[in-house]
Coordinates of C-alpha atoms and ligand atoms in Angstrom, one line a residue:
Chain A
M232 CA -18.0 49.1 37.2
I233 CA -14.5 47.9 36.8
R234 CA -15.6 44.4 37.4
M235 CA -18.2 44.7 34.6
R236 CA -15.6 45.9 32.3
M237 CA -13.4 43.0 33.1
M238 CA -16.1 40.6 32.5
V239 CA -17.0 42.1 29.2
M240 CA -13.4 42.0 28.1
T241 CA -12.9 38.4 29.1
G242 CA -16.0 37.6 27.2
L243 CA -14.8 39.3 24.1
L244 CA -11.4 37.6 24.4
L245 CA -13.1 34.2 24.7
L246 CA -15.3 34.9 21.7
G247 CA -12.3 35.9 19.7
G248 CA -10.8 32.5 20.4
Q249 CA -7.8 34.0 22.1
A250 CA -8.1 32.6 25.6
T251 CA -5.0 34.4 26.7
A252 CA -5.5 33.7 30.4
L253 CA -5.7 30.0 30.0
E254 CA -2.9 27.6 30.5
F255 CA -3.4 24.4 28.5
K256 CA -2.0 21.5 30.5
Q257 CA -4.3 18.4 30.6
V258 CA -3.6 16.2 27.7
S259 CA -6.5 14.0 26.6
A260 CA -4.8 10.8 25.6
T261 CA -7.8 9.3 24.0
E262 CA -8.3 12.1 21.6
S263 CA -4.7 12.7 20.8
S264 CA -2.6 10.8 18.2
V265 CA 0.9 10.4 16.9
T266 CA 0.9 9.0 13.4
F267 CA 3.4 8.6 10.6
A268 CA 3.4 8.4 6.8
Y269 CA 6.0 7.0 4.5
K270 CA 6.5 5.4 1.2
Q271 CA 7.4 1.8 0.5
M272 CA 8.1 0.9 -3.2
G273 CA 6.4 4.2 -4.0
V274 CA 3.3 3.2 -2.2
P275 CA 2.1 5.6 0.5
L276 CA 1.5 4.0 3.8
E277 CA 0.5 5.2 7.3
G278 CA 0.9 4.0 10.8
K279 CA 0.5 5.1 14.3
F280 CA 1.8 4.7 17.9
N281 CA -0.8 3.6 20.3
Q282 CA 1.0 4.5 23.4
F283 CA 2.5 7.8 24.2
T284 CA 2.4 10.4 27.0
A285 CA 2.5 14.1 26.6
Q286 CA 3.3 16.7 29.2
I287 CA 2.4 20.1 28.0
S288 CA 1.9 23.5 29.5
F289 CA 1.0 26.2 27.0
D290 CA -0.3 29.7 27.4
P291 CA -0.5 31.5 24.1
A292 CA 0.1 34.7 25.9
R293 CA 3.3 33.5 27.5
L294 CA 5.1 31.5 25.0
N295 CA 8.5 31.8 26.7
L296 CA 7.1 29.7 29.5
A297 CA 5.7 27.0 27.3
Q298 CA 6.8 23.4 27.9
A299 CA 6.3 20.2 26.0
R300 CA 7.5 16.7 26.3
I301 CA 6.2 13.7 24.4
D302 CA 7.3 10.1 25.2
I303 CA 6.4 7.4 22.8
G304 CA 6.4 3.7 23.6
V305 CA 8.1 2.4 20.5
S306 CA 6.7 -1.1 20.8
S307 CA 3.1 0.3 20.5
I308 CA 3.8 0.8 16.8
D309 CA 1.1 -0.1 14.3
T310 CA 2.5 -0.1 10.8
G311 CA -0.6 -1.6 9.3
S312 CA 0.8 -5.1 9.0
A313 CA 1.5 -7.6 11.8
E314 CA 4.6 -8.9 10.0
A315 CA 6.1 -5.4 9.8
D316 CA 5.1 -4.5 13.4
E317 CA 7.2 -7.4 14.6
E318 CA 10.1 -6.6 12.2
V319 CA 10.5 -2.9 13.2
L320 CA 11.0 -3.7 16.9
G321 CA 14.1 -5.6 16.0
K322 CA 17.7 -4.5 16.2
L323 CA 17.9 -3.2 12.7
W324 CA 14.9 -0.9 13.1
F325 CA 14.0 0.6 16.5
N326 CA 15.9 -1.9 18.7
A327 CA 13.0 -1.6 21.1
K328 CA 14.5 -3.7 23.8
S329 CA 17.4 -1.3 24.3
H330 CA 15.6 1.8 23.3
P331 CA 11.9 1.4 24.3
V332 CA 11.1 5.1 24.3
A333 CA 11.4 7.8 21.7
S334 CA 11.0 11.3 23.1
F335 CA 10.6 14.8 22.0
V336 CA 11.5 17.6 24.4
A337 CA 10.6 21.1 23.2
S338 CA 13.2 23.8 23.7
G339 CA 11.1 26.7 22.4
I340 CA 8.1 27.8 20.5
R341 CA 7.5 31.1 18.6
A342 CA 4.5 32.5 16.9
V343 CA 4.7 32.8 13.1
G344 CA 1.1 33.9 12.4
A345 CA -2.4 33.7 13.7
N346 CA -2.6 30.4 15.6
R347 CA 0.6 29.3 13.9
Y348 CA 3.8 28.5 15.6
E349 CA 7.2 27.0 15.1
A350 CA 8.2 24.5 17.7
T351 CA 11.8 23.5 18.2
G352 CA 13.2 20.8 20.3
R353 CA 15.3 17.7 20.5
L354 CA 14.1 14.4 19.2
S355 CA 15.6 11.2 20.6
I356 CA 15.1 7.9 18.9
K357 CA 17.2 4.7 19.3
G358 CA 19.8 6.5 21.4
K359 CA 20.4 9.4 18.9
T360 CA 19.3 12.9 19.7
L361 CA 18.9 15.5 17.0
D362 CA 17.4 19.0 16.8
I363 CA 14.2 19.4 14.9
S364 CA 11.6 22.0 14.3
A365 CA 8.0 21.6 13.3
P366 CA 5.2 24.0 12.3
V367 CA 2.3 23.7 14.7
T368 CA -1.1 25.1 14.7
F369 CA -3.0 25.7 17.9
Q370 CA -6.8 26.1 18.0
A371 CA -8.6 26.8 21.2
S372 CA -12.3 26.9 21.8
G373 CA -13.1 27.6 25.4
T374 CA -10.9 25.5 27.5
R375 CA -10.2 22.9 24.8
G376 CA -7.1 23.4 22.8
V377 CA -5.9 21.4 19.9
F378 CA -2.3 21.2 18.5
D379 CA -1.7 19.9 15.1
G380 CA 1.7 19.6 13.6
S381 CA 4.0 17.6 11.4
F382 CA 7.6 17.3 10.4
T383 CA 9.6 15.0 8.3
L384 CA 12.6 13.1 9.6
K385 CA 15.1 11.0 7.7
R386 CA 15.0 7.6 9.2
L387 CA 18.7 6.9 8.4
D388 CA 19.7 9.9 10.6
Y389 CA 18.5 7.8 13.5
A390 CA 19.7 4.5 12.1
I391 CA 16.1 3.3 11.8
G392 CA 16.4 0.5 9.3
E393 CA 20.0 -0.7 9.1
G394 CA 21.7 -3.4 7.0
A395 CA 19.6 -4.4 4.0
W396 CA 16.9 -2.0 5.2
A397 CA 19.2 1.0 4.7
D398 CA 18.2 0.8 1.0
V399 CA 15.9 3.8 0.8
S400 CA 14.6 2.8 -2.6
T401 CA 12.5 0.2 -0.9
V402 CA 11.4 2.0 2.3
A403 CA 11.9 5.7 1.7
N404 CA 14.2 7.7 4.0
D405 CA 11.6 10.4 4.5
I406 CA 9.1 9.7 7.3
Q407 CA 6.5 12.2 8.0
I408 CA 5.4 12.4 11.7
R409 CA 2.1 14.0 12.5
F410 CA 0.8 14.8 15.9
H411 CA -2.6 15.8 17.0
L412 CA -2.8 16.7 20.7
V413 CA -5.9 17.7 22.5
V414 CA -5.0 19.6 25.6
N415 CA -7.5 21.1 28.1
A416 CA -7.0 24.2 30.1
T417 CA -6.9 23.7 33.9
S418 CA -8.0 27.1 35.3
G419 CA -9.1 30.4 33.9
K420 CA -7.1 32.4 36.4
K421 CA -3.4 32.6 37.0
Chain B
M246 CA -3.1 -30.4 -43.1
S247 CA -5.7 -27.8 -42.6
P248 CA -5.5 -24.6 -44.6
L249 CA -3.2 -22.0 -43.0
S250 CA -5.6 -19.2 -43.6
A251 CA -7.4 -20.4 -40.5
R252 CA -5.1 -18.4 -38.3
Y253 CA -5.9 -15.8 -35.6
D254 CA -5.2 -12.2 -36.5
N255 CA -1.9 -10.6 -35.4
I256 CA -3.4 -8.6 -32.6
A257 CA -5.0 -11.7 -31.1
I258 CA -1.7 -13.6 -31.4
T259 CA 0.4 -10.9 -29.9
L260 CA -2.0 -10.5 -27.0
H261 CA -2.2 -14.2 -26.4
W262 CA 1.6 -14.6 -26.1
L263 CA 2.1 -11.4 -24.1
V264 CA -0.4 -12.5 -21.5
A265 CA 1.0 -16.1 -21.5
L266 CA 4.5 -14.8 -20.9
L267 CA 3.5 -12.4 -18.1
I268 CA 1.4 -15.1 -16.4
F269 CA 4.4 -17.5 -16.6
A270 CA 6.4 -14.9 -14.7
A271 CA 3.7 -13.6 -12.3
F272 CA 2.6 -17.1 -11.2
P273 CA 5.9 -18.6 -9.9
L274 CA 6.8 -15.2 -8.5
G275 CA 3.6 -15.2 -6.5
V276 CA 4.3 -18.6 -5.1
Y277 CA 8.0 -17.8 -4.3
M278 CA 7.5 -14.4 -2.7
H279 CA 4.7 -15.6 -0.5
D280 CA 6.9 -17.7 1.8
L281 CA 9.9 -15.3 2.1
P282 CA 10.7 -13.7 5.4
L283 CA 10.2 -9.9 5.5
S284 CA 13.1 -8.2 3.7
P285 CA 13.6 -5.4 1.1
T286 CA 13.7 -8.2 -1.5
K287 CA 10.3 -9.4 -0.5
L288 CA 8.8 -6.0 -0.7
Q289 CA 10.3 -5.5 -4.1
L290 CA 9.1 -8.9 -5.4
Y291 CA 5.6 -8.1 -4.1
S292 CA 5.6 -4.9 -6.1
Y293 CA 7.0 -6.5 -9.2
H294 CA 4.3 -9.2 -8.9
K295 CA 1.6 -6.6 -8.6
W296 CA 2.9 -4.6 -11.5
L297 CA 3.1 -7.7 -13.7
G298 CA -0.4 -8.8 -12.6
I299 CA -2.0 -5.4 -13.3
T300 CA -0.3 -5.4 -16.7
V301 CA -2.0 -8.8 -17.3
L302 CA -5.3 -7.3 -16.2
M303 CA -4.9 -4.4 -18.7
L304 CA -4.0 -6.7 -21.5
A305 CA -6.8 -9.1 -20.6
V306 CA -9.3 -6.3 -20.9
V307 CA -8.1 -5.4 -24.3
R308 CA -8.0 -9.1 -25.2
A309 CA -11.6 -9.7 -24.1
L310 CA -12.7 -6.6 -26.0
W311 CA -10.8 -7.8 -29.1
R312 CA -12.2 -11.3 -28.8
S313 CA -15.8 -10.1 -28.5
T314 CA -15.5 -8.0 -31.6
H315 CA -13.5 -10.4 -33.8
T316 CA -14.6 -13.9 -34.6
P317 CA -11.8 -16.5 -34.3
P318 CA -11.0 -18.6 -37.3
P319 CA -13.3 -21.7 -37.5
L320 CA -12.0 -24.9 -36.0
P321 CA -10.9 -27.6 -38.4
A322 CA -13.7 -29.8 -39.7
T323 CA -12.0 -32.9 -38.2
L324 CA -12.9 -31.9 -34.7
Q325 CA -15.7 -33.7 -32.8
R326 CA -18.7 -31.9 -31.5
W327 CA -17.6 -32.5 -27.9
E328 CA -14.2 -31.0 -28.7
H329 CA -15.9 -27.8 -29.9
V330 CA -17.8 -27.6 -26.7
V331 CA -14.9 -28.3 -24.4
S332 CA -12.5 -26.0 -26.2
H333 CA -15.1 -23.2 -26.2
L334 CA -15.8 -23.6 -22.5
T335 CA -12.1 -23.8 -21.6
H336 CA -11.3 -20.7 -23.6
M337 CA -14.2 -18.7 -22.0
A338 CA -13.0 -19.9 -18.5
L339 CA -9.5 -18.8 -19.3
Y340 CA -10.7 -15.4 -20.3
A341 CA -12.7 -15.1 -17.1
L342 CA -9.6 -16.2 -15.1
I343 CA -7.1 -13.8 -16.7
L344 CA -9.5 -11.1 -15.6
A345 CA -10.5 -12.5 -12.2
V346 CA -7.1 -13.5 -11.0
P347 CA -5.4 -10.1 -11.2
L348 CA -8.7 -8.4 -10.2
S349 CA -8.8 -10.5 -7.0
G350 CA -5.1 -9.5 -6.3
W351 CA -6.0 -5.9 -6.7
L352 CA -9.0 -6.3 -4.4
M353 CA -6.9 -8.1 -1.8
S354 CA -4.1 -5.5 -1.8
S355 CA -6.7 -2.8 -1.4
A356 CA -8.3 -4.6 1.5
K357 CA -4.9 -5.2 3.1
G358 CA -4.2 -1.5 2.9
F359 CA -1.4 -1.8 0.4
Q360 CA -2.2 0.4 -2.6
T361 CA -0.9 -0.6 -6.0
V362 CA 1.3 2.0 -7.7
W363 CA 1.9 0.5 -11.2
F364 CA 5.6 0.4 -11.9
G365 CA 6.0 2.9 -9.1
V366 CA 4.5 5.6 -11.3
L367 CA 0.7 5.2 -11.7
P368 CA -1.2 5.0 -8.4
L369 CA -4.3 2.8 -8.9
P370 CA -7.3 3.6 -6.7
D371 CA -8.0 1.2 -3.9
L372 CA -11.1 -0.7 -4.8
L373 CA -12.0 -1.5 -1.1
G374 CA -11.4 0.2 2.2
K375 CA -8.9 -1.4 4.6
D376 CA -10.3 -4.4 6.2
K377 CA -8.0 -7.1 7.6
E378 CA -10.4 -10.0 7.6
L379 CA -11.7 -9.2 4.1
G380 CA -8.0 -9.0 3.0
E381 CA -7.3 -12.4 4.3
L382 CA -10.4 -13.9 2.7
L383 CA -9.4 -12.3 -0.6
A384 CA -6.0 -13.8 -0.3
L385 CA -7.7 -17.2 -0.3
V386 CA -9.8 -16.2 -3.2
H387 CA -6.7 -15.1 -5.1
Q388 CA -5.1 -18.4 -4.3
G389 CA -8.1 -20.4 -5.3
L390 CA -8.6 -18.7 -8.6
N391 CA -4.9 -19.2 -9.2
L392 CA -5.3 -22.9 -8.7
A393 CA -8.1 -22.9 -11.2
L394 CA -6.0 -21.0 -13.6
F395 CA -3.1 -23.4 -13.2
L396 CA -5.3 -26.4 -13.9
L397 CA -7.0 -24.8 -16.9
V398 CA -3.6 -23.7 -18.4
A399 CA -2.4 -27.3 -17.9
M400 CA -5.4 -28.6 -19.7
H401 CA -5.0 -26.0 -22.4
I402 CA -1.4 -27.0 -23.0
A403 CA -2.3 -30.7 -22.8
A404 CA -4.9 -30.1 -25.6
V405 CA -2.3 -28.4 -27.8
I406 CA 0.1 -31.3 -27.4
K407 CA -2.7 -33.8 -28.1
H408 CA -3.7 -32.0 -31.3
R409 CA -0.1 -31.7 -32.5
F410 CA 1.2 -35.2 -31.8
I411 CA -1.9 -37.4 -31.7
D412 CA -4.6 -35.8 -33.9
R413 CA -2.0 -34.1 -36.0
D414 CA -4.4 -31.4 -37.0
D415 CA -1.9 -28.8 -35.6
I416 CA -4.2 -26.4 -33.8
L417 CA -1.1 -24.6 -32.5
A418 CA -0.3 -23.1 -35.9
R419 CA -3.5 -21.0 -35.6
M420 CA -1.9 -19.1 -32.7
L421 CA 1.7 -18.8 -33.9
P422 CA 3.0 -15.8 -35.8
K423 CA 3.4 -16.3 -39.5
G424 CA 6.7 -18.0 -40.4
I425 CA 7.3 -19.7 -37.1
N426 CA 5.5 -22.8 -38.1
K427 CA 7.2 -24.7 -41.0
Ligands
LIG549 C1 -1.9 -12.7 -13.9 C2 -2.0 -12.2 -12.8 C3 -1.6 -12.9 -11.5 C4 -1.2 -14.1 -11.2 C5 -1.0 -15.3 -12.2 C6 -1.0 -14.2 -9.8 C7 -0.6 -15.3 -9.1 C8 -0.3 -15.4 -7.8 C9 0.1 -16.6 -7.1 C10 0.3 -18.0 -7.7 C11 0.2 -16.3 -5.8 C12 0.7 -17.2 -4.6 C13 -0.5 -17.6 -3.8 C14 -0.1 -18.4 -2.6 O1 0.9 -19.1 -2.7 O2 -0.8 -18.3 -1.6 C15 0.0 -14.9 -5.7 C16 0.0 -14.2 -4.5 C17 -0.2 -12.8 -4.4 N1 -0.6 -12.0 -5.4 FE1 -1.0 -12.5 -7.3 N2 -1.2 -13.0 -9.2 C18 -1.6 -12.1 -10.2 C19 -2.0 -10.8 -10.1 C20 -1.9 -10.1 -8.9 C21 -2.2 -8.7 -8.8 C22 -2.7 -7.8 -9.9 C23 -2.0 -8.3 -7.5 C24 -2.2 -7.0 -6.8 C25 -2.4 -5.9 -7.4 C26 -1.5 -9.5 -6.8 C27 -1.2 -9.6 -5.5 C28 -0.8 -10.7 -4.8 C29 -0.4 -10.7 -3.5 C30 -0.3 -9.5 -2.5 C31 0.0 -12.0 -3.2 C32 0.5 -12.6 -1.8 C33 -0.7 -13.1 -1.0 C34 -0.3 -13.3 0.4 O3 0.7 -12.8 0.8 O4 -1.1 -13.9 1.1 N3 -1.5 -10.6 -7.7 N4 -0.4 -14.4 -6.9

């Protein structure tokens, strides 16, 4: 009898999309993406990073235990033009030789609405680390969870684009970073 | 000297010289910017080139419409039959090129994934989806059409010089604003 009730309840919870007992940990690299959008001479452009790893553990019912870390291989950048891909690895931009990895380490996540969260953490690029926060949505269906979020950074805060490139009327200071992370739950029980 | 009533109307004259001026700016700019190493200056020049070129395209559309609804003044009677034919063909080809050259630039930029935002204000729709190979092909098309434009403009100017200094029938006066020509 009690078992029955449990099963029904679990079923209801799953149907409601609130898989509270699941911990989402397995990041699907092929389905996830880290992209960015910016303006150059007023022209909207987009790019992406082809290589990154994400370590996530997330249980919507236990936010205080949530963890996230994303490491991005800077030299996997795709700006949309080969000439620019080469340029941005140089000293004035990412200085990829000395700083090959950009990373985000979450320090906390709090719920701000249904499936909506606010993630905070520290973003390190080119040897500079700054606190950031980003709105994130989380949608789960069964054991498949999807995070979507974006935030805007000022590239000059990280000295991305120095010298002549510091001119933000050519390449805008605002860079929007968007992440789409597909994370599967490991086990239904904890 | 031929009667001076045989002059283009003011709109046609204004459009002619505006387009000429812009092409004389956009063309060398295109050649120069192309070989620069990547820098903010290069990005700026590319944008200026695209803005100038799109302006030419807009004016060229107006010009073509104006031309198709207004008959140009008749050519002086002293001209040979072949001169009529060649000048007509050259002028039609020039009209085609002042449309096709900027249009090919716009298509190329679209295919390369760089939208055109006219004077940084008016975003133009991308005519093609992003396609690297097509973009490179269209760059060649843009270059080829520009070569054709260069040759025809050279011929056009050579003809004006010939008419002024050899034939002395002063075709040029037809395209000059009143008062500039003696
Ligand atoms: C009257 C109009 C135009 C003229 C006379 C013109 C002329 C030229 C010339 C001479 C070049 C150099 C070609 C070379 O050296 O390979 C060039 C390159 C270029 N033009 Fe134009 N152009 C015009 C309009 C446009 C427009 C409207 C656009 C885009 C919206 C455009 C985009 C470009 C680009 C992106 C390049 C560089 C191609 C590359 O990097 O391979 N042009 N143009």
